[in-house]
Amino acid sequence: MANILLRDNVAGIEAYFAAGGYRPLKKALALKPAGIIEEVKKSGLRGRGGAGFPAGLKWSFIPKDAEGPRYLVCNADEGEPGTFKDRELIIKNPHALIEGMAIAGFAIGAAHGYIYIRGEFAAETALLEKAIASARAKGFIGRNILGSGFDFELFVHRGAGAYICGEETALLESLEGFKGQPRLKPPFPAVKGLFGSPTVINNVETLAAVPYIIEHGGDKYAAIGPARSSGTKLFCVSGAVNKPGVYELPLGTPLRDLIENNCGGMKAGKKLKAVIPGGSSTPVLTAAEALGVNLDYESLAAAGSMLGSGAVIVIDDGQCMVKLLQVLARFYHHESCGQCTPCREGCGWIEKLLNRLEDGRGTAGDIDTLCSVADAMTGRTICALADAMAMPVTSFVTKFRSEFEAHAAGRCCPPEAQGKY
């Protein structure tokens, strides 16, 4: 099927408009906000940032009797290791995001929208600013959009490169000018979000799918993919494949097809060892599990992992799983905001244990301690960063325990994996 999001030659507003862009916005403005939300619900669109929560349902949580302003926030803080799809979407199709935000803003009654973008994305920020300016010049953003009486201003805000600000409430804290640390919930952002007002937060890919849904109808979108995982998904593939990159595929596509067909298979001399299917925070799959699973929310959950952000990290047989987990632990320890003791201390403890095992100073008891610390972190913090560290630990040790035992016995990495990181 033709791509919905990753379309060629539509980065400029004239090309986007010629391809039918902003026609969905005009259609949406002729509908009632409740009708738009119902259409998005009907589509089955789920949040593409990692959690997979139904987008239309999230929009409906805005209190109907809420007084004062409402806000729409786009999470473009793409910090999950292995994930680079939203960046690609901003480069290739920025107006889909802008139009999707205008439609979503009208649906929830928001007059202001913010795109919170990762600070390192300087070129992408400039591109978005230019695209917003061109949309404003054409009357698609700003006051009295297309003569409808609806006002919607859109702003881009650069973060400072903190992974924790990908968590929606930490993002709101940062956007308000405070230290990026997650908030306790409830209250949830739909009730008390940005500046204490009702707020909807969706990521880039989610909002960019909205124009297609409004243009073609929720039923047509829902017909793509499995019943509970409808639509297309952007998958960013890295690792020892011949053609790494970003691919738009219907949800439910076999992971084997993505690796062997879209990505051209493994590089010469490399064999598949494991796959992290949804970004570094999702549990790893063995080669056998990966080659038998489909890429949708339910199938990956049944296989013991998660779709997450759709970042497929392909691990070949020359990689040491202990070393790879050590790299991930270093990242999560560094990025923990330190607010919650289980995360602050647990991430550091896990990194120290892995350093010891990798350096040949570990013991067999360290392996069980890794699992014990991970278990003590899970579900015991304000946000999911502790779980993002704990899930890889548990899955790596469970499925590749022999490698951890080899390190504990002093044998360390296999020769072909040494010095790769």
mmCIF file of C-alpha atoms in Angstrom, residues 283-286 289 303-304 321-322 325 367-368 370-372 374 390-405:
data_model
loop_
_atom_site.group_PDB
_atom_site.id
_atom_site.type_symbol
_atom_site.label_atom_id
_atom_site.label_comp_id
_atom_site.label_asym_id
_atom_site.label_seq_id
_atom_site.Cartn_x
_atom_site.Cartn_y
_atom_site.Cartn_z
ATOM 1 C CA PRO A 283 12.302 -6.562 26.390
ATOM 2 C CA VAL A 284 14.607 -8.332 23.942
ATOM 3 C CA LEU A 285 13.465 -11.215 21.737
ATOM 4 C CA THR A 286 15.612 -14.170 20.724
ATOM 5 C CA GLU A 289 10.975 -15.362 18.795
ATOM 6 C CA ALA A 303 5.644 -12.612 22.872
ATOM 7 C CA GLY A 304 6.682 -10.909 26.108
ATOM 8 C CA MET A 321 24.723 -9.214 25.404
ATOM 9 C CA VAL A 322 26.447 -8.266 28.659
ATOM 10 C CA LEU A 325 23.206 -4.226 28.480
ATOM 11 C CA ILE A 367 23.590 -12.087 38.130
ATOM 12 C CA ASP A 368 20.830 -12.826 40.632
ATOM 13 C CA LEU A 370 20.785 -7.790 38.821
ATOM 14 C CA CYS A 371 17.391 -9.482 38.590
ATOM 15 C CA SER A 372 16.556 -8.670 42.218
ATOM 16 C CA ALA A 374 15.354 -4.848 38.526
ATOM 17 C CA ALA A 390 14.426 -3.076 34.568
ATOM 18 C CA MET A 391 12.705 -4.731 31.576
ATOM 19 C CA PRO A 392 15.873 -5.059 29.466
ATOM 20 C CA VAL A 393 17.796 -6.390 32.483
ATOM 21 C CA THR A 394 15.232 -9.087 33.193
ATOM 22 C CA SER A 395 14.870 -10.135 29.569
ATOM 23 C CA PHE A 396 18.598 -10.078 28.757
ATOM 24 C CA VAL A 397 19.514 -12.171 31.790
ATOM 25 C CA THR A 398 16.620 -14.593 31.346
ATOM 26 C CA LYS A 399 17.251 -15.251 27.655
ATOM 27 C CA PHE A 400 21.036 -14.996 27.531
ATOM 28 C CA ARG A 401 22.023 -16.078 31.028
ATOM 29 C CA SER A 402 24.886 -18.256 29.761
ATOM 30 C CA GLU A 403 26.715 -15.130 28.580
ATOM 31 C CA PHE A 404 26.367 -13.505 31.999
ATOM 32 C CA GLU A 405 27.581 -16.712 33.640
#
